[in-house]
């Protein structure tokens, strides 16, 4: 499932359309607001931003929000920048397209396609994102403490809450908890201040490394490791797979305390 890291990879790739004019648009009406095509056609792309897992295309007339759901991915100028996504098929069928934007310069083929087999993503106009918490790349120890200290739910569940921390998904949460040595079941408010610091440090250090390596599937707890649960790379203890608030958690009972 696309996380903030995937959205960041697409944000970077989409900067190639800045300055172009949207000459034509097509959208799957089931996942976009009425009047979308009319609103965006003819506008020029001014900037590309990302907030949490949402990519924003700022035009001179409106803001287009791309929400990727479980299996959405972007194909930009004919190129899929991320081939591999957990739960995604890796195939690219035209009937899975939910959005096509054509721009000047690339009239023949769509400059941007949102391809989403399970159709759980959506497209918005001028999305209100004020409910989102601090972005994964702006995290500080203080903001992490503020987000977790009053919550009794599992730390894993709290970190997945986009109103707390925007951009972390299931894989990245398991990954940073593995690196920080924190049991995902622990109540969020039970973390000591040295654990908060360790967790913040791992978000700050590990996410850029995963970003460079290709996204949320590139960590120690890769999809292959998650499926097989082999011995932990750090201490040889067999990894465990549990369900926490209906999400799969893969963790090591040996060093995650
Ligand atoms: Zn371990």
PDB file of C-alpha atoms and ligand atoms in Angstrom:
ATOM      1  CA  UNK A   1       0.000   0.000   0.000  1.00  0.00           C
ATOM      2  CA  UNK A   2       1.419   3.394  -0.926  1.00  0.00           C
ATOM      3  CA  UNK A   3       2.744   5.251   2.091  1.00  0.00           C
ATOM      4  CA  UNK A   4       4.234   8.711   2.507  1.00  0.00           C
ATOM      5  CA  UNK A   5       7.489   7.438   0.982  1.00  0.00           C
ATOM      6  CA  UNK A   6       5.784   6.384  -2.240  1.00  0.00           C
ATOM      7  CA  UNK A   7       3.926   9.701  -2.344  1.00  0.00           C
ATOM      8  CA  UNK A   8       7.278  11.476  -1.961  1.00  0.00           C
ATOM      9  CA  UNK A   9       8.778   9.496  -4.877  1.00  0.00           C
ATOM     10  CA  UNK A  10       5.799  10.458  -7.043  1.00  0.00           C
ATOM     11  CA  UNK A  11       5.972  14.087  -5.887  1.00  0.00           C
ATOM     12  CA  UNK A  12       9.560  14.261  -7.092  1.00  0.00           C
ATOM     13  CA  UNK A  13       8.736  12.561 -10.390  1.00  0.00           C
ATOM     14  CA  UNK A  14       5.755  14.841 -10.991  1.00  0.00           C
ATOM     15  CA  UNK A  15       7.907  17.973 -10.905  1.00  0.00           C
ATOM     16  CA  UNK A  16       8.550  17.210 -14.606  1.00  0.00           C
ATOM     17  CA  UNK A  17       5.028  18.501 -15.381  1.00  0.00           C
ATOM     18  CA  UNK A  18       5.476  21.847 -13.589  1.00  0.00           C
ATOM     19  CA  UNK A  19       4.963  24.650 -16.114  1.00  0.00           C
ATOM     20  CA  UNK A  20       2.860  22.503 -18.446  1.00  0.00           C
ATOM     21  CA  UNK A  21      -0.777  23.209 -19.251  1.00  0.00           C
ATOM     22  CA  UNK A  22      -3.435  20.519 -18.753  1.00  0.00           C
ATOM     23  CA  UNK A  23      -4.935  20.333 -22.228  1.00  0.00           C
ATOM     24  CA  UNK A  24      -7.313  17.467 -21.600  1.00  0.00           C
ATOM     25  CA  UNK A  25      -8.394  15.303 -18.677  1.00  0.00           C
ATOM     26  CA  UNK A  26     -10.321  12.112 -18.113  1.00  0.00           C
ATOM     27  CA  UNK A  27     -11.446  10.739 -14.796  1.00  0.00           C
ATOM     28  CA  UNK A  28     -13.331   7.746 -13.412  1.00  0.00           C
ATOM     29  CA  UNK A  29     -16.408   9.552 -12.057  1.00  0.00           C
ATOM     30  CA  UNK A  30     -16.751   7.044  -9.233  1.00  0.00           C
ATOM     31  CA  UNK A  31     -13.611   8.362  -7.514  1.00  0.00           C
ATOM     32  CA  UNK A  32     -13.649  12.082  -8.383  1.00  0.00           C
ATOM     33  CA  UNK A  33     -15.867  15.068  -7.579  1.00  0.00           C
ATOM     34  CA  UNK A  34     -18.444  16.195 -10.156  1.00  0.00           C
ATOM     35  CA  UNK A  35     -17.108  18.731 -12.607  1.00  0.00           C
ATOM     36  CA  UNK A  36     -13.503  17.654 -12.122  1.00  0.00           C
ATOM     37  CA  UNK A  37     -12.592  17.629 -15.825  1.00  0.00           C
ATOM     38  CA  UNK A  38     -14.107  21.077 -16.394  1.00  0.00           C
ATOM     39  CA  UNK A  39     -12.255  22.484 -13.374  1.00  0.00           C
ATOM     40  CA  UNK A  40      -8.792  21.319 -14.349  1.00  0.00           C
ATOM     41  CA  UNK A  41      -8.809  21.540 -18.134  1.00  0.00           C
ATOM     42  CA  UNK A  42      -6.850  24.537 -19.381  1.00  0.00           C
ATOM     43  CA  UNK A  43      -5.067  25.187 -16.094  1.00  0.00           C
ATOM     44  CA  UNK A  44      -1.282  25.311 -15.751  1.00  0.00           C
ATOM     45  CA  UNK A  45       0.682  23.276 -13.243  1.00  0.00           C
ATOM     46  CA  UNK A  46       2.425  25.614 -10.803  1.00  0.00           C
ATOM     47  CA  UNK A  47       3.874  23.263  -8.169  1.00  0.00           C
ATOM     48  CA  UNK A  48       3.769  19.746  -6.771  1.00  0.00           C
ATOM     49  CA  UNK A  49       3.496  19.136  -3.046  1.00  0.00           C
ATOM     50  CA  UNK A  50       2.990  16.243  -0.692  1.00  0.00           C
ATOM     51  CA  UNK A  51       1.181  16.174   2.644  1.00  0.00           C
ATOM     52  CA  UNK A  52       1.392  12.812   4.394  1.00  0.00           C
ATOM     53  CA  UNK A  53       0.277  10.219   1.826  1.00  0.00           C
ATOM     54  CA  UNK A  54      -1.461  12.770  -0.403  1.00  0.00           C
ATOM     55  CA  UNK A  55       0.157  14.288  -3.489  1.00  0.00           C
ATOM     56  CA  UNK A  56      -1.058  17.751  -4.467  1.00  0.00           C
ATOM     57  CA  UNK A  57      -0.865  19.238  -7.929  1.00  0.00           C
ATOM     58  CA  UNK A  58      -1.169  23.021  -7.590  1.00  0.00           C
ATOM     59  CA  UNK A  59      -2.473  24.625 -10.742  1.00  0.00           C
ATOM     60  CA  UNK A  60      -3.102  28.298 -11.351  1.00  0.00           C
ATOM     61  CA  UNK A  61      -6.814  27.646 -10.830  1.00  0.00           C
ATOM     62  CA  UNK A  62      -7.184  24.846  -8.339  1.00  0.00           C
ATOM     63  CA  UNK A  63      -5.461  22.152  -6.268  1.00  0.00           C
ATOM     64  CA  UNK A  64      -5.766  18.531  -7.375  1.00  0.00           C
ATOM     65  CA  UNK A  65      -5.405  15.978  -4.575  1.00  0.00           C
ATOM     66  CA  UNK A  66      -4.273  12.428  -5.373  1.00  0.00           C
ATOM     67  CA  UNK A  67      -5.150   9.863  -2.691  1.00  0.00           C
ATOM     68  CA  UNK A  68      -3.754   6.423  -3.466  1.00  0.00           C
ATOM     69  CA  UNK A  69      -5.784   4.105  -1.235  1.00  0.00           C
ATOM     70  CA  UNK A  70      -4.500   0.508  -1.140  1.00  0.00           C
ATOM     71  CA  UNK A  71      -3.247  -0.044  -4.673  1.00  0.00           C
ATOM     72  CA  UNK A  72      -3.069   3.293  -6.466  1.00  0.00           C
ATOM     73  CA  UNK A  73       0.084   4.282  -8.300  1.00  0.00           C
ATOM     74  CA  UNK A  74       1.176   6.966 -10.687  1.00  0.00           C
ATOM     75  CA  UNK A  75       2.493   6.535 -14.191  1.00  0.00           C
ATOM     76  CA  UNK A  76       4.213   9.759 -15.262  1.00  0.00           C
ATOM     77  CA  UNK A  77       5.145  10.379 -18.896  1.00  0.00           C
ATOM     78  CA  UNK A  78       4.630   6.675 -19.507  1.00  0.00           C
ATOM     79  CA  UNK A  79       6.930   5.577 -16.722  1.00  0.00           C
ATOM     80  CA  UNK A  80       5.925   3.859 -13.474  1.00  0.00           C
ATOM     81  CA  UNK A  81       8.423   5.174 -10.945  1.00  0.00           C
ATOM     82  CA  UNK A  82       7.528   2.447  -8.471  1.00  0.00           C
ATOM     83  CA  UNK A  83       6.922  -1.028  -9.838  1.00  0.00           C
ATOM     84  CA  UNK A  84       6.596  -2.763  -6.574  1.00  0.00           C
ATOM     85  CA  UNK A  85       3.918  -2.085  -4.013  1.00  0.00           C
ATOM     86  CA  UNK A  86       2.677  -4.385  -1.316  1.00  0.00           C
ATOM     87  CA  UNK A  87      -0.774  -5.727  -2.339  1.00  0.00           C
ATOM     88  CA  UNK A  88      -0.425  -4.353  -5.870  1.00  0.00           C
ATOM     89  CA  UNK A  89      -0.295  -6.627  -8.884  1.00  0.00           C
ATOM     90  CA  UNK A  90       2.559  -4.924 -10.736  1.00  0.00           C
ATOM     91  CA  UNK A  91       0.418  -5.090 -13.869  1.00  0.00           C
ATOM     92  CA  UNK A  92      -0.670  -1.974 -15.681  1.00  0.00           C
ATOM     93  CA  UNK A  93      -4.070  -2.336 -17.329  1.00  0.00           C
ATOM     94  CA  UNK A  94      -5.733   0.672 -18.954  1.00  0.00           C
ATOM     95  CA  UNK A  95      -9.087  -0.302 -17.437  1.00  0.00           C
ATOM     96  CA  UNK A  96      -7.586   0.343 -13.988  1.00  0.00           C
ATOM     97  CA  UNK A  97      -6.884   3.976 -14.850  1.00  0.00           C
ATOM     98  CA  UNK A  98      -8.816   6.388 -12.611  1.00  0.00           C
ATOM     99  CA  UNK A  99      -7.281   9.608 -13.890  1.00  0.00           C
ATOM    100  CA  UNK A 100      -5.542  10.702 -17.064  1.00  0.00           C
ATOM    101  CA  UNK A 101      -4.074  14.155 -17.490  1.00  0.00           C
ATOM    102  CA  UNK A 102      -2.804  15.234 -20.888  1.00  0.00           C
ATOM    103  CA  UNK A 103      -0.486  18.214 -21.145  1.00  0.00           C
ATOM    104  CA  UNK A 104       1.082  20.290 -23.846  1.00  0.00           C
ATOM    105  CA  UNK A 105       4.289  18.621 -24.925  1.00  0.00           C
ATOM    106  CA  UNK A 106       2.876  15.096 -24.610  1.00  0.00           C
ATOM    107  CA  UNK A 107      -0.417  15.297 -26.467  1.00  0.00           C
ATOM    108  CA  UNK A 108      -0.475  11.700 -27.676  1.00  0.00           C
ATOM    109  CA  UNK A 109      -0.104   9.883 -24.366  1.00  0.00           C
ATOM    110  CA  UNK A 110      -1.291  10.896 -20.923  1.00  0.00           C
ATOM    111  CA  UNK A 111       1.372  12.778 -18.961  1.00  0.00           C
ATOM    112  CA  UNK A 112      -0.098  11.537 -15.682  1.00  0.00           C
ATOM    113  CA  UNK A 113      -2.131   8.407 -15.025  1.00  0.00           C
ATOM    114  CA  UNK A 114      -3.440   7.208 -11.694  1.00  0.00           C
ATOM    115  CA  UNK A 115      -3.751   3.445 -12.063  1.00  0.00           C
ATOM    116  CA  UNK A 116      -5.627   1.739  -9.223  1.00  0.00           C
ATOM    117  CA  UNK A 117      -6.891  -1.850  -9.606  1.00  0.00           C
ATOM    118  CA  UNK A 118      -8.874  -1.946  -6.363  1.00  0.00           C
ATOM    119  CA  UNK A 119     -10.274   1.557  -6.800  1.00  0.00           C
ATOM    120  CA  UNK A 120      -9.889   2.530  -3.139  1.00  0.00           C
ATOM    121  CA  UNK A 121      -7.993   5.695  -3.949  1.00  0.00           C
ATOM    122  CA  UNK A 122      -9.676   8.956  -4.909  1.00  0.00           C
ATOM    123  CA  UNK A 123      -9.114  12.277  -6.569  1.00  0.00           C
ATOM    124  CA  UNK A 124     -10.112  15.545  -4.942  1.00  0.00           C
ATOM    125  CA  UNK A 125     -10.259  19.246  -5.688  1.00  0.00           C
ATOM    126  CA  UNK A 126      -8.968  21.698  -3.073  1.00  0.00           C
ATOM    127  CA  UNK A 127      -8.804  18.974  -0.376  1.00  0.00           C
ATOM    128  CA  UNK A 128      -9.015  20.027   3.257  1.00  0.00           C
ATOM    129  CA  UNK A 129      -5.988  18.413   4.908  1.00  0.00           C
ATOM    130  CA  UNK A 130      -6.065  20.379   8.143  1.00  0.00           C
ATOM    131  CA  UNK A 131      -6.944  17.234  10.123  1.00  0.00           C
ATOM    132  CA  UNK A 132      -3.589  15.650   9.280  1.00  0.00           C
ATOM    133  CA  UNK A 133      -0.880  15.452  11.931  1.00  0.00           C
ATOM    134  CA  UNK A 134       2.755  16.445  11.587  1.00  0.00           C
ATOM    135  CA  UNK A 135       4.401  15.180   8.425  1.00  0.00           C
ATOM    136  CA  UNK A 136       6.880  12.293   8.642  1.00  0.00           C
ATOM    137  CA  UNK A 137       9.703  14.485   7.364  1.00  0.00           C
ATOM    138  CA  UNK A 138       8.977  17.276   9.873  1.00  0.00           C
ATOM    139  CA  UNK A 139       8.835  15.140  13.001  1.00  0.00           C
ATOM    140  CA  UNK A 140      10.510  16.280  16.223  1.00  0.00           C
ATOM    141  CA  UNK A 141      10.748  14.555  19.607  1.00  0.00           C
ATOM    142  CA  UNK A 142       8.356  17.145  21.029  1.00  0.00           C
ATOM    143  CA  UNK A 143       5.734  16.590  18.344  1.00  0.00           C
ATOM    144  CA  UNK A 144       6.039  12.807  18.736  1.00  0.00           C
ATOM    145  CA  UNK A 145       5.637  13.092  22.514  1.00  0.00           C
ATOM    146  CA  UNK A 146       2.628  15.374  22.089  1.00  0.00           C
ATOM    147  CA  UNK A 147       1.087  12.870  19.691  1.00  0.00           C
ATOM    148  CA  UNK A 148       1.613   9.779  21.854  1.00  0.00           C
ATOM    149  CA  UNK A 149       1.669  10.760  25.501  1.00  0.00           C
ATOM    150  CA  UNK A 150      -2.082  10.884  26.103  1.00  0.00           C
ATOM    151  CA  UNK A 151      -3.030   7.804  24.114  1.00  0.00           C
ATOM    152  CA  UNK A 152      -3.568   4.408  25.635  1.00  0.00           C
ATOM    153  CA  UNK A 153      -3.957   2.563  22.327  1.00  0.00           C
ATOM    154  CA  UNK A 154      -1.093   0.429  20.980  1.00  0.00           C
ATOM    155  CA  UNK A 155       1.856   2.518  19.795  1.00  0.00           C
ATOM    156  CA  UNK A 156       1.587   0.801  16.410  1.00  0.00           C
ATOM    157  CA  UNK A 157      -2.053   1.922  16.044  1.00  0.00           C
ATOM    158  CA  UNK A 158      -1.254   5.459  17.211  1.00  0.00           C
ATOM    159  CA  UNK A 159       1.547   5.796  14.661  1.00  0.00           C
ATOM    160  CA  UNK A 160      -0.809   4.708  11.861  1.00  0.00           C
ATOM    161  CA  UNK A 161      -3.317   7.408  12.787  1.00  0.00           C
ATOM    162  CA  UNK A 162      -2.832  10.070  10.103  1.00  0.00           C
ATOM    163  CA  UNK A 163      -4.170  12.767  12.410  1.00  0.00           C
ATOM    164  CA  UNK A 164      -1.208  12.030  14.684  1.00  0.00           C
ATOM    165  CA  UNK A 165       1.576  11.568  12.179  1.00  0.00           C
ATOM    166  CA  UNK A 166       0.894  11.994   8.485  1.00  0.00           C
ATOM    167  CA  UNK A 167       2.567   9.637   6.044  1.00  0.00           C
ATOM    168  CA  UNK A 168       3.401   6.479   7.969  1.00  0.00           C
ATOM    169  CA  UNK A 169       1.760   3.281   6.736  1.00  0.00           C
ATOM    170  CA  UNK A 170       1.844  -0.281   7.965  1.00  0.00           C
ATOM    171  CA  UNK A 171       5.289  -1.235   6.640  1.00  0.00           C
ATOM    172  CA  UNK A 172       7.102   1.888   7.801  1.00  0.00           C
ATOM    173  CA  UNK A 173       5.549   1.724  11.262  1.00  0.00           C
ATOM    174  CA  UNK A 174       6.720  -1.874  11.746  1.00  0.00           C
ATOM    175  CA  UNK A 175      10.121  -0.913  10.380  1.00  0.00           C
ATOM    176  CA  UNK A 176      10.769   2.046  12.694  1.00  0.00           C
ATOM    177  CA  UNK A 177       9.493   0.102  15.729  1.00  0.00           C
ATOM    178  CA  UNK A 178      11.869  -2.753  14.820  1.00  0.00           C
ATOM    179  CA  UNK A 179      14.809  -0.334  14.598  1.00  0.00           C
ATOM    180  CA  UNK A 180      13.803   1.448  17.812  1.00  0.00           C
ATOM    181  CA  UNK A 181      13.374  -1.863  19.675  1.00  0.00           C
ATOM    182  CA  UNK A 182       9.814  -1.110  20.784  1.00  0.00           C
ATOM    183  CA  UNK A 183       7.057  -3.741  21.066  1.00  0.00           C
ATOM    184  CA  UNK A 184       4.199  -2.588  18.763  1.00  0.00           C
ATOM    185  CA  UNK A 185       1.587  -3.699  21.350  1.00  0.00           C
ATOM    186  CA  UNK A 186       2.837  -1.252  24.013  1.00  0.00           C
ATOM    187  CA  UNK A 187       0.361   1.484  24.959  1.00  0.00           C
ATOM    188  CA  UNK A 188       1.515   4.685  23.262  1.00  0.00           C
ATOM    189  CA  UNK A 189       1.579   6.570  26.572  1.00  0.00           C
ATOM    190  CA  UNK A 190       3.855   3.953  28.184  1.00  0.00           C
ATOM    191  CA  UNK A 191       6.907   5.005  26.163  1.00  0.00           C
ATOM    192  CA  UNK A 192       9.678   6.517  28.267  1.00  0.00           C
ATOM    193  CA  UNK A 193      11.405   9.644  27.031  1.00  0.00           C
ATOM    194  CA  UNK A 194      14.513   7.743  25.865  1.00  0.00           C
ATOM    195  CA  UNK A 195      12.214   5.469  23.827  1.00  0.00           C
ATOM    196  CA  UNK A 196      10.456   8.491  22.310  1.00  0.00           C
ATOM    197  CA  UNK A 197      13.865   9.850  21.336  1.00  0.00           C
ATOM    198  CA  UNK A 198      14.907   6.520  19.805  1.00  0.00           C
ATOM    199  CA  UNK A 199      11.665   6.263  17.868  1.00  0.00           C
ATOM    200  CA  UNK A 200      11.957   9.831  16.542  1.00  0.00           C
ATOM    201  CA  UNK A 201      15.577   9.177  15.584  1.00  0.00           C
ATOM    202  CA  UNK A 202      14.607   6.047  13.646  1.00  0.00           C
ATOM    203  CA  UNK A 203      11.834   7.877  11.765  1.00  0.00           C
ATOM    204  CA  UNK A 204      14.361  10.599  10.904  1.00  0.00           C
ATOM    205  CA  UNK A 205      17.205   8.226   9.951  1.00  0.00           C
ATOM    206  CA  UNK A 206      15.554   5.194   8.375  1.00  0.00           C
ATOM    207  CA  UNK A 207      12.862   6.822   6.213  1.00  0.00           C
ATOM    208  CA  UNK A 208      15.324   8.724   3.988  1.00  0.00           C
ATOM    209  CA  UNK A 209      17.292   5.496   3.506  1.00  0.00           C
ATOM    210  CA  UNK A 210      14.125   3.623   2.487  1.00  0.00           C
ATOM    211  CA  UNK A 211      13.182   6.523   0.230  1.00  0.00           C
ATOM    212  CA  UNK A 212      16.516   6.217  -1.597  1.00  0.00           C
ATOM    213  CA  UNK A 213      16.152   2.442  -1.854  1.00  0.00           C
ATOM    214  CA  UNK A 214      12.723   2.636  -3.454  1.00  0.00           C
ATOM    215  CA  UNK A 215      10.092   3.082  -0.747  1.00  0.00           C
ATOM    216  CA  UNK A 216       8.246   1.295   2.034  1.00  0.00           C
ATOM    217  CA  UNK A 217       8.968  -2.229   0.743  1.00  0.00           C
ATOM    218  CA  UNK A 218      12.748  -1.750   0.949  1.00  0.00           C
ATOM    219  CA  UNK A 219      13.219  -2.134   4.698  1.00  0.00           C
ATOM    220  CA  UNK A 220      14.513  -4.985   6.871  1.00  0.00           C
ATOM    221  CA  UNK A 221      10.882  -6.115   7.216  1.00  0.00           C
ATOM    222  CA  UNK A 222      10.324  -6.401   3.462  1.00  0.00           C
ATOM    223  CA  UNK A 223       7.190  -8.120   2.101  1.00  0.00           C
ATOM    224  CA  UNK A 224       9.214 -11.365   1.729  1.00  0.00           C
ATOM    225  CA  UNK A 225      10.349 -11.215   5.360  1.00  0.00           C
ATOM    226  CA  UNK A 226       6.816 -10.341   6.460  1.00  0.00           C
ATOM    227  CA  UNK A 227       5.465 -13.397   4.646  1.00  0.00           C
ATOM    228  CA  UNK A 228       8.104 -15.873   5.866  1.00  0.00           C
ATOM    229  CA  UNK A 229       8.860 -14.522   9.378  1.00  0.00           C
ATOM    230  CA  UNK A 230      12.466 -15.808   9.395  1.00  0.00           C
ATOM    231  CA  UNK A 231      14.817 -15.328  12.376  1.00  0.00           C
ATOM    232  CA  UNK A 232      15.376 -11.667  13.278  1.00  0.00           C
ATOM    233  CA  UNK A 233      18.375 -10.138  11.516  1.00  0.00           C
ATOM    234  CA  UNK A 234      19.509  -8.540  14.777  1.00  0.00           C
ATOM    235  CA  UNK A 235      19.238 -11.346  17.338  1.00  0.00           C
ATOM    236  CA  UNK A 236      18.092 -14.529  15.572  1.00  0.00           C
ATOM    237  CA  UNK A 237      14.812 -14.654  17.473  1.00  0.00           C
ATOM    238  CA  UNK A 238      11.936 -15.835  15.220  1.00  0.00           C
ATOM    239  CA  UNK A 239       9.880 -12.859  14.019  1.00  0.00           C
ATOM    240  CA  UNK A 240       6.205 -12.855  14.903  1.00  0.00           C
ATOM    241  CA  UNK A 241       3.161 -11.808  12.945  1.00  0.00           C
ATOM    242  CA  UNK A 242       0.221 -10.520  14.994  1.00  0.00           C
ATOM    243  CA  UNK A 243      -2.900  -8.542  14.303  1.00  0.00           C
ATOM    244  CA  UNK A 244      -3.108  -5.210  16.122  1.00  0.00           C
ATOM    245  CA  UNK A 245      -6.348  -3.283  15.561  1.00  0.00           C
ATOM    246  CA  UNK A 246      -6.933  -5.342  12.384  1.00  0.00           C
ATOM    247  CA  UNK A 247      -3.538  -4.509  10.879  1.00  0.00           C
ATOM    248  CA  UNK A 248      -0.764  -7.059  10.495  1.00  0.00           C
ATOM    249  CA  UNK A 249       2.211  -6.329  12.719  1.00  0.00           C
ATOM    250  CA  UNK A 250       5.516  -8.095  12.131  1.00  0.00           C
ATOM    251  CA  UNK A 251       7.938  -7.739  15.027  1.00  0.00           C
ATOM    252  CA  UNK A 252      10.672  -9.402  17.052  1.00  0.00           C
ATOM    253  CA  UNK A 253       9.834 -10.479  20.611  1.00  0.00           C
ATOM    254  CA  UNK A 254      13.597 -10.815  21.201  1.00  0.00           C
ATOM    255  CA  UNK A 255      14.639  -7.173  21.015  1.00  0.00           C
ATOM    256  CA  UNK A 256      11.367  -5.214  20.740  1.00  0.00           C
ATOM    257  CA  UNK A 257      10.422  -4.704  24.364  1.00  0.00           C
TER     258      UNK A 257
HETATM  259 ZN1  LIG B   1      15.255  -9.156  17.116  1.00  0.00          ZN
END
